[in-house]
XYZ file of C-alpha atoms in Angstrom:
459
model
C -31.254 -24.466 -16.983
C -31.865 -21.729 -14.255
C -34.875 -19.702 -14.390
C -34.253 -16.370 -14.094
C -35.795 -12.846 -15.752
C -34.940 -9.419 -15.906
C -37.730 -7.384 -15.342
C -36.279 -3.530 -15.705
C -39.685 -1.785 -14.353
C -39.626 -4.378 -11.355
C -35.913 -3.700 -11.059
C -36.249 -0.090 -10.468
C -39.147 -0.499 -8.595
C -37.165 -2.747 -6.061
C -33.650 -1.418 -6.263
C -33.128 0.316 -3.126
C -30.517 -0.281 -0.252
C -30.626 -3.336 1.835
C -28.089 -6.030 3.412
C -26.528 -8.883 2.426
C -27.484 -11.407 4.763
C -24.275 -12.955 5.765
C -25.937 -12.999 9.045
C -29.182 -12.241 10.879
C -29.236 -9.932 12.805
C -26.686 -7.515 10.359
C -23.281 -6.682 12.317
C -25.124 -3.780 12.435
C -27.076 -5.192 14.979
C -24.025 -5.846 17.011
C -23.672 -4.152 20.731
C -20.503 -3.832 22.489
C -22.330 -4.987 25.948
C -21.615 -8.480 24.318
C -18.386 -9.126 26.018
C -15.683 -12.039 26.329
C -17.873 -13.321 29.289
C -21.094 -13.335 26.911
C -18.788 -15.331 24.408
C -17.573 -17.957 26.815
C -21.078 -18.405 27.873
C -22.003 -19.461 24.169
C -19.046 -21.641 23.827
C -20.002 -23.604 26.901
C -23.648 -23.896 24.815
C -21.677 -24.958 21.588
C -19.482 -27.780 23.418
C -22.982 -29.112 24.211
C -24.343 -28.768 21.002
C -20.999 -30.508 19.664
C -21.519 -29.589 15.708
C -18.258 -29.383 13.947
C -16.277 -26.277 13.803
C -15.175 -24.015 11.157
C -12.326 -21.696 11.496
C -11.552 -17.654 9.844
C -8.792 -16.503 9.906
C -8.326 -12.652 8.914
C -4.629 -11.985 7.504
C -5.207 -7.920 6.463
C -2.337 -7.355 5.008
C -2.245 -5.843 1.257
C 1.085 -4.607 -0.903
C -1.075 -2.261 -2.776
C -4.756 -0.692 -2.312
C -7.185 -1.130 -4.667
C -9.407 2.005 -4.896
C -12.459 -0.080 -5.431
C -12.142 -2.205 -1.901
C -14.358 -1.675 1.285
C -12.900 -4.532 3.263
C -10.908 -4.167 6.575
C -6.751 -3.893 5.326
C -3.574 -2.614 6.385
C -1.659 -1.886 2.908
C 2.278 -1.875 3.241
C 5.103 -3.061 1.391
C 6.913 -4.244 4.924
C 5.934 -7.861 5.118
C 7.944 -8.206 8.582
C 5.021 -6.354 9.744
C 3.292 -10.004 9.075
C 4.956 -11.697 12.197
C 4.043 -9.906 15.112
C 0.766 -10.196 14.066
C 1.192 -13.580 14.032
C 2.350 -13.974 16.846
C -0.577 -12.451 18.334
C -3.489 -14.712 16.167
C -1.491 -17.832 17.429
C -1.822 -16.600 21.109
C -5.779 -16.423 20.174
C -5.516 -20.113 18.614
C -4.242 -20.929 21.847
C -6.898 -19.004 23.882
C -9.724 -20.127 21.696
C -8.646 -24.080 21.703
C -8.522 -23.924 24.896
C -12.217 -23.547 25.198
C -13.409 -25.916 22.914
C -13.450 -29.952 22.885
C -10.442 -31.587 20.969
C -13.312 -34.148 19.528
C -15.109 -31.482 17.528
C -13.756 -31.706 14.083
C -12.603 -28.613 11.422
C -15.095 -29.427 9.085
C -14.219 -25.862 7.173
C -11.349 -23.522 7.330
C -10.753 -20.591 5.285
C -8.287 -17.818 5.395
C -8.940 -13.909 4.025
C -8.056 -10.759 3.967
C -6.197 -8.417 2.960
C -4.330 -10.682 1.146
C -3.929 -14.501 2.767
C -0.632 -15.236 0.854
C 1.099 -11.637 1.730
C 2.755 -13.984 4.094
C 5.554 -16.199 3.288
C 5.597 -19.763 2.956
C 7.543 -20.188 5.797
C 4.564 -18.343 7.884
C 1.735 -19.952 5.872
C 3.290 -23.750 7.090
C 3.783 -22.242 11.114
C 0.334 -20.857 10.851
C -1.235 -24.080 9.828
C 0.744 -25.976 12.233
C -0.227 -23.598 14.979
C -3.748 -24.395 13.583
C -3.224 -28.313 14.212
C -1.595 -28.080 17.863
C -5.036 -25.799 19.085
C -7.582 -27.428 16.674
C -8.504 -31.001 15.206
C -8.051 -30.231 11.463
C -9.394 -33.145 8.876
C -6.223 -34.979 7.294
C -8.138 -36.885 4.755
C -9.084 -34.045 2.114
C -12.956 -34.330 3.074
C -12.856 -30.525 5.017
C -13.402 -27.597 2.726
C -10.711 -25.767 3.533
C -10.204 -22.439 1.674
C -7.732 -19.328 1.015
C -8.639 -15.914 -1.000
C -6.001 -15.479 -3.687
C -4.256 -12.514 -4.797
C -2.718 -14.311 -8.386
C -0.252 -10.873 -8.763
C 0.709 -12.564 -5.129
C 1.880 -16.397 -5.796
C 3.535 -18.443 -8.379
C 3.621 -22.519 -8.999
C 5.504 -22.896 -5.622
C 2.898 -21.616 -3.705
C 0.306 -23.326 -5.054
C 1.692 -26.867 -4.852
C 2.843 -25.449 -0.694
C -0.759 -24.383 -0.132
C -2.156 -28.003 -1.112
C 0.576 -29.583 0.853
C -0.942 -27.874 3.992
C -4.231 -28.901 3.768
C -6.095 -25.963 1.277
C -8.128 -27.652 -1.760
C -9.907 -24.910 -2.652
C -9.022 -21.391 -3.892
C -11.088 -18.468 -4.666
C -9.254 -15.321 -6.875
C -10.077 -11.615 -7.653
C -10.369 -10.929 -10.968
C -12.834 -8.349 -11.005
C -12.204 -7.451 -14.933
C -9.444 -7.908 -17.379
C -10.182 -4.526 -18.949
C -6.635 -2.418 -18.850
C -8.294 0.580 -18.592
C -10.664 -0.459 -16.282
C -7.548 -2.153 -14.195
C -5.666 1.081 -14.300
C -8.722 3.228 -12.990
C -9.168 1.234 -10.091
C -5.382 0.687 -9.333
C -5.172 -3.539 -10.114
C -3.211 -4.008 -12.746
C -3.855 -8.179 -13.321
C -2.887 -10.051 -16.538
C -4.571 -12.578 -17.718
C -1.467 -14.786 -17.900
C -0.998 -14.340 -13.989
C -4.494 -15.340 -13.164
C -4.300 -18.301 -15.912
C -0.824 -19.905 -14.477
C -2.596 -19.689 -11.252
C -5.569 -21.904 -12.081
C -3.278 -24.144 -13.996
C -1.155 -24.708 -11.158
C -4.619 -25.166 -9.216
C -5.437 -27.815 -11.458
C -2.275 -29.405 -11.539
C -2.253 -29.975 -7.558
C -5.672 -30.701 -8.027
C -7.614 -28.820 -6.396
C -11.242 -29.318 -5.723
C -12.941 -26.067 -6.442
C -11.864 -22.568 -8.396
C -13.858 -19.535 -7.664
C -13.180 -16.423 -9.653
C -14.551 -13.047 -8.516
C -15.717 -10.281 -10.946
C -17.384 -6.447 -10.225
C -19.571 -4.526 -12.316
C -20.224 -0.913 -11.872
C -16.430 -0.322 -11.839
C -14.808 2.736 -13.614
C -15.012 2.952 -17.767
C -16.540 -0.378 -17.976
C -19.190 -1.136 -20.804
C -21.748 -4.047 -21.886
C -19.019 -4.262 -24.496
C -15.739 -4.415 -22.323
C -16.881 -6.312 -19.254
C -18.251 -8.446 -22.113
C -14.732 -9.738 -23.181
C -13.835 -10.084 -19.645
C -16.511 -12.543 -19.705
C -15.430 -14.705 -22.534
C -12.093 -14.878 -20.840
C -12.927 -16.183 -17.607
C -14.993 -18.862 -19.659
C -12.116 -19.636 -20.940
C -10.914 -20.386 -17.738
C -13.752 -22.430 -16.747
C -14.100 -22.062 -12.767
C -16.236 -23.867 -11.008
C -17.461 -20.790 -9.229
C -18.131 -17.307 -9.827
C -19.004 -14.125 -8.365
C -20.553 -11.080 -9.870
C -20.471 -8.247 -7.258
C -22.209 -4.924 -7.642
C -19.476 -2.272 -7.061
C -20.867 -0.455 -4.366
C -19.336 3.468 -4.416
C -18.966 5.246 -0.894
C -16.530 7.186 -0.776
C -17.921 8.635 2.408
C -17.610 5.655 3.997
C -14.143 4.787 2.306
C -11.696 6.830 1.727
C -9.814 4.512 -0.710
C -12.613 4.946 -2.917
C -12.202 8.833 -3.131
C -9.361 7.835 -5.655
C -12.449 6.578 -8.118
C -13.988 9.568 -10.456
C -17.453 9.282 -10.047
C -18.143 10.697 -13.294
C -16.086 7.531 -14.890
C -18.414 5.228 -13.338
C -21.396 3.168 -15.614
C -24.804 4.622 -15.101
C -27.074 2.710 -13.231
C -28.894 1.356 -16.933
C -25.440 0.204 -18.142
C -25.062 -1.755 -14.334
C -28.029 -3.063 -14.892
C -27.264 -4.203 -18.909
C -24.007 -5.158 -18.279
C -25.159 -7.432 -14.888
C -28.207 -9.337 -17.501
C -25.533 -9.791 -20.099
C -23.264 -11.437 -18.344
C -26.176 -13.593 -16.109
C -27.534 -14.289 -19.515
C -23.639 -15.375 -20.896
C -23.099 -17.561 -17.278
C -26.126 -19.499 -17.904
C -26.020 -20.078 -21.780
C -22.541 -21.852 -20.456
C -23.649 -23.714 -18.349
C -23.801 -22.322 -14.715
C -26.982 -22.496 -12.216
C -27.572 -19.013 -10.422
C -27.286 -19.920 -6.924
C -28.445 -16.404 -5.938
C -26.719 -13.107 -4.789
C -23.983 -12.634 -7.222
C -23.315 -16.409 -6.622
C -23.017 -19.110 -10.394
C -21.604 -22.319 -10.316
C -21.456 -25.222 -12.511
C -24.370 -27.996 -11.545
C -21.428 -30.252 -10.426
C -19.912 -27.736 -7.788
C -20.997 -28.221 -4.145
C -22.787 -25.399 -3.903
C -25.174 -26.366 -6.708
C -25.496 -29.580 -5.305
C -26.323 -28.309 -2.023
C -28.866 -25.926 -3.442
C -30.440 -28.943 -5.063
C -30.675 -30.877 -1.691
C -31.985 -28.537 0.225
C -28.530 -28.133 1.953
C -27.486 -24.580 0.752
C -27.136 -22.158 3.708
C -25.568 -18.389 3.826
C -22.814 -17.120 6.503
C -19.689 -14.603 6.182
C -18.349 -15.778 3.324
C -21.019 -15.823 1.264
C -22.767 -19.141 0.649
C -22.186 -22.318 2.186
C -22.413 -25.988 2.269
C -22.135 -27.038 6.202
C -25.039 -24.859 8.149
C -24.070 -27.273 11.630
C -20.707 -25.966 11.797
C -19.718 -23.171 14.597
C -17.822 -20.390 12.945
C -14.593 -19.229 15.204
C -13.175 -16.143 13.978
C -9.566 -15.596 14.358
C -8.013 -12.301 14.223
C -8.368 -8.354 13.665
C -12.175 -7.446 12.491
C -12.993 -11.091 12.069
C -16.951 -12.305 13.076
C -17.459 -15.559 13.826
C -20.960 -17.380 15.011
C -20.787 -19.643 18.070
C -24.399 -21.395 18.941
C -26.861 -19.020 19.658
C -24.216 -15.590 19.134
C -21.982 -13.757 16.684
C -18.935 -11.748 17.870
C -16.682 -9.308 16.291
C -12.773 -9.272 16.910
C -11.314 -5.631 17.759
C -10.496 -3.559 14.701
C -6.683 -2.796 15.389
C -3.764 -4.847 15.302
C -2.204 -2.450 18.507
C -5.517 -3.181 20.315
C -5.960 -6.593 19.540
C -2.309 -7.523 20.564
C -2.659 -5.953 23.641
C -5.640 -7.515 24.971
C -4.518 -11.080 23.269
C -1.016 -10.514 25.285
C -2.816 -9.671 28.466
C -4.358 -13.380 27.975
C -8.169 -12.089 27.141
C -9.787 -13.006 24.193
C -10.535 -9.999 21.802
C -13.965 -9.665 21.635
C -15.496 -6.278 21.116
C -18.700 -6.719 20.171
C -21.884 -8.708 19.576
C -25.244 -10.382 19.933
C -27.012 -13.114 21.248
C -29.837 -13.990 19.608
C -33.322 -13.972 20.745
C -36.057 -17.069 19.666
C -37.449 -14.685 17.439
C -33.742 -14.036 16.089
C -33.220 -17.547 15.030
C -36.739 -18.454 13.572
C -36.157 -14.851 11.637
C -32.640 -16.396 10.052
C -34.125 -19.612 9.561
C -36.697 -18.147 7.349
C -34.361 -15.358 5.743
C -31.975 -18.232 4.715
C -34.122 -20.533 3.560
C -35.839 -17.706 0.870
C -32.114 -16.250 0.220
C -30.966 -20.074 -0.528
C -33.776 -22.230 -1.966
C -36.280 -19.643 -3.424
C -39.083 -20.456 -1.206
C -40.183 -21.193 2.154
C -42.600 -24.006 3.121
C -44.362 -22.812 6.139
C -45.164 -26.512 7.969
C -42.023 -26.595 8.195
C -41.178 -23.315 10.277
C -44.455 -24.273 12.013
C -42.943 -27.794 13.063
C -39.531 -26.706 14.416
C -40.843 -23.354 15.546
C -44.050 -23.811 17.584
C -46.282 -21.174 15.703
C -48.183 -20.591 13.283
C -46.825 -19.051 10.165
C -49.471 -16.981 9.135
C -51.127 -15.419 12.960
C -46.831 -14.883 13.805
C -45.962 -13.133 10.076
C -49.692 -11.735 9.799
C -47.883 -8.011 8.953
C -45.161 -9.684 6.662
C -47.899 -11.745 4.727
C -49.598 -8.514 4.109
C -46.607 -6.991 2.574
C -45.442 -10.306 0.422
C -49.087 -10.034 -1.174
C -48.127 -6.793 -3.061
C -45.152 -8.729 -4.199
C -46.831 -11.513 -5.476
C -49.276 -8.479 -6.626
C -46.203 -7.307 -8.446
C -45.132 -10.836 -9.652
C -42.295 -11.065 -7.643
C -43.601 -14.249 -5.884
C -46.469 -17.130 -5.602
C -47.789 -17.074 -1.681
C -50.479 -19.463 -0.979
C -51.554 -21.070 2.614
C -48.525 -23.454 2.912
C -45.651 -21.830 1.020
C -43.897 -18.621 -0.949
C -42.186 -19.678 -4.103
C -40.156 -16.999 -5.866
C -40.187 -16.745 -9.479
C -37.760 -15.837 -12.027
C -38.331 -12.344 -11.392
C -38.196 -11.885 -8.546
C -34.683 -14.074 -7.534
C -32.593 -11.157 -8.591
C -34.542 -9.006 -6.090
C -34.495 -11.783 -3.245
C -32.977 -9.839 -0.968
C -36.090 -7.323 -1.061
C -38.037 -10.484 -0.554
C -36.045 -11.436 2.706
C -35.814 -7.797 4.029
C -40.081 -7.881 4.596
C -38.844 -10.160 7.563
C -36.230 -8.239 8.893
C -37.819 -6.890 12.100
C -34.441 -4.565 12.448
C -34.789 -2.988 9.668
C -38.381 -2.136 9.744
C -37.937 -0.382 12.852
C -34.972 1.450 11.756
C -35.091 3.044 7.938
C -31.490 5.246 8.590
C -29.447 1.571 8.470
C -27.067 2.047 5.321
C -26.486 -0.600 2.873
C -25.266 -0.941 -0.688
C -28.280 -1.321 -3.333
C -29.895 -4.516 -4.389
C -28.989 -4.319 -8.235
């Protein structure tokens, strides 16, 4: 069973703002001096490298907002505004094949949004096919190839298409069943739609079902999100996510539709976020870390277990040698020793696509220190510790003289009992997992020299 404790005076100790990790350096980090020349330079450095690939695909469509989202969407209830879009991503699959050796397999492919399946299915086979002409896609199930589902959004016939393309593993929003809760944030979601859904997933037999939940949303209560809960047991997926709902209204403007006063204090985020860790692993599911439960046969359990777990854009991962190539508006994809943003508008990003450029806008490569920082961000935000011979052996330091101001501040963690540190490792301990990300930010060089970068809170 997985070790994990709630320790409320450490939690508001700890609880301040701080980032995700879905890449180091943030995309805050990014500079638009990386440019399309900058990015062909790294591909050249990838087709050396030869790992496998792994493709995003941004589709930002939506039919309706939800006030609660922070993501990068167009909502509209014209879907013909779905093809010339299109159009314009299979011009980049074109561009972007181009570059890199037909040999280099699609070990992972996943497609998000918006809303993935706001297209139709005649668009959802052209896109994949479009996807198979420019890329070498897997055709014996092995890839993990993934879609984001909307279950107000598709019906039996869509699930048994989306298997017949390729897709064999679907992740839905949920967020909570609660109709008052539904209505406040503007998602209206039965339980019967998101049920037939994973039914039909089952039936075409797919390998893995994610669910996503938030706390912290309007009217919600230990008691209400608690019934959510017992329904998406129910359902047994093999993955879940708990997200903190994160409210900046400043930031987005969808969110100014949310009455602050209506939201949970931060006590009853913090009760109803133990409950429901404390419900997930009574049932059975291993906390894989940030938000992240699965059951100890999912992949990403097993991974954890083997020392294979790693962290990128969409969350955790199994495959830390693939490439990431980001297709379309806002998407950020990783190639060897970089990550690149797409431009943020469709006009913008059609233009330059049509004008036969790739759409890069922004950027980094990263620096030695960069990449021995990641390594030892991911390896704390994935596996709970950190076993310094081993930075020492593929680095060429040594641990303590290079981290000799980062060892200073994990000592008042471990001080705090947050952590073990001794001469060849740090070990996190059940209380301090829910506050890795604290843990990770001590080596963050970024953020240490900058304290004005804004991020949602820890807890």
């Amino acid at each position: 069973m997985t070790e994990l404790v709630f320790n409320n005076q450490l939690i508001k100790k700890y609880d301040k703002s701080g980032p995700r990790y879905t890449s180091y350096p943030t995309a805050i980090q990014f500079s638009e001096e990386f440019t399309e020349k900058d990015y062909r330079r790294q591909v050249t450095l990838s087709n050396e490298r030869n790992t496998p690939l792994s493709l995003y695909f941004h589709i930002p469509f939506c039919d309706t907002i939800c006030f609660y989202c922070g993501c990068n969407k167009i909502v509209t209830k014209n879907r013909n505004h779905a093809q010339p879009y299109l159009d314009a991503v299979y011009k980049e699959l074109e561009l972007q094949g181009e570059l890199f050796k037909a040999t280099r397999i699609v070990r992972q492919l996943h497609w998000g949004g918006g809303t993935p399946t706001f297209i139709s299915h005649e668009q959802m086979t052209e896109l994949m096919q479009q996807t198979r002409k420019h890329f070498t896609l897997l055709d014996d199930d092995s890839g993990e190839y993934s879609i984001e589902l909307d279950p107000r959004e598709v019906d039996a016939s869509s699930i048994k298409l989306l298997r017949q393309l390729g897709f064999n593993r679907i992740s839905l929003g949920v967020q909570d069943f609660n109709p008052k809760v539904q209505q406040a944030v503007n998602r209206i979601q039965s339980y019967k739609e998101t049920r037939d859904v994973i039914l039909a997933a089952r039936k075409n037999n797919f390998h893995s079902i994610s669910l996503d939940l938030i706390y912290g949303l309007p009217f919600q209560t230990i008691e209400s999100f608690n019934e959510t809960v017992d329904k998406v047991l129910e359902l047994q997926p093999d993955r879940l996510s708990v997200f903190n709902y994160a409210h900046l209204p400043e930031m987005f403007k969808t969110q100014r539709q949310i009455n602050s006063d209506d939201l949970p204090s931060a006590e009853e985020k913090l009760a109803i976020l133990q409950n429901v860790t404390d419900k997930l692993i009574d049932a059975g599911y291993e906390f894989i870390g940030m938000d992240h439960f699965a059951k100890p046969t999912d992949e990403l359990a097993v991974a954890q277990k083997n020392k294979k777990l790693y962290r990128n854009f969409q969350g955790y991962s199994t495959n830390s040698d693939c490439d990431l190539v980001a297709l379309g508006v806002t998407s950020i994809g990783k190639i060897a020793d970089s990550y690149s943003q797409n431009i943020k508008t469709i006009k913008e990003y059609t233009e330059v696509i049509e004008a036969g450029h790739l759409p890069v806008y922004r950027g980094i490569t990263l620096s030695e220190d960069d990449i021995l920082r990641r390594e030892v961000i991911n390896q704390l935000i994935c596996h709970f510790e950190l076993d310094f011979g081993d930075i020492e052996d593929r680095f060429n330091i040594d641990f303590s003289d290079y981290f000799a101001d980062e060892v200073k501040q994990i000592k008042e963690m471990q001080s705090d009992g947050l952590l073990e540190l001794n001469k060849d490792k740090i070990s996190v301990l059940p209380e301090g997992k829910l506050l890795i990300r604290n843990i990770c930010m001590v080596f963050d060089i970024y953020l240490n020299k900058n304290k004005e970068q804004r991020f949602s809170k820890v807890i």
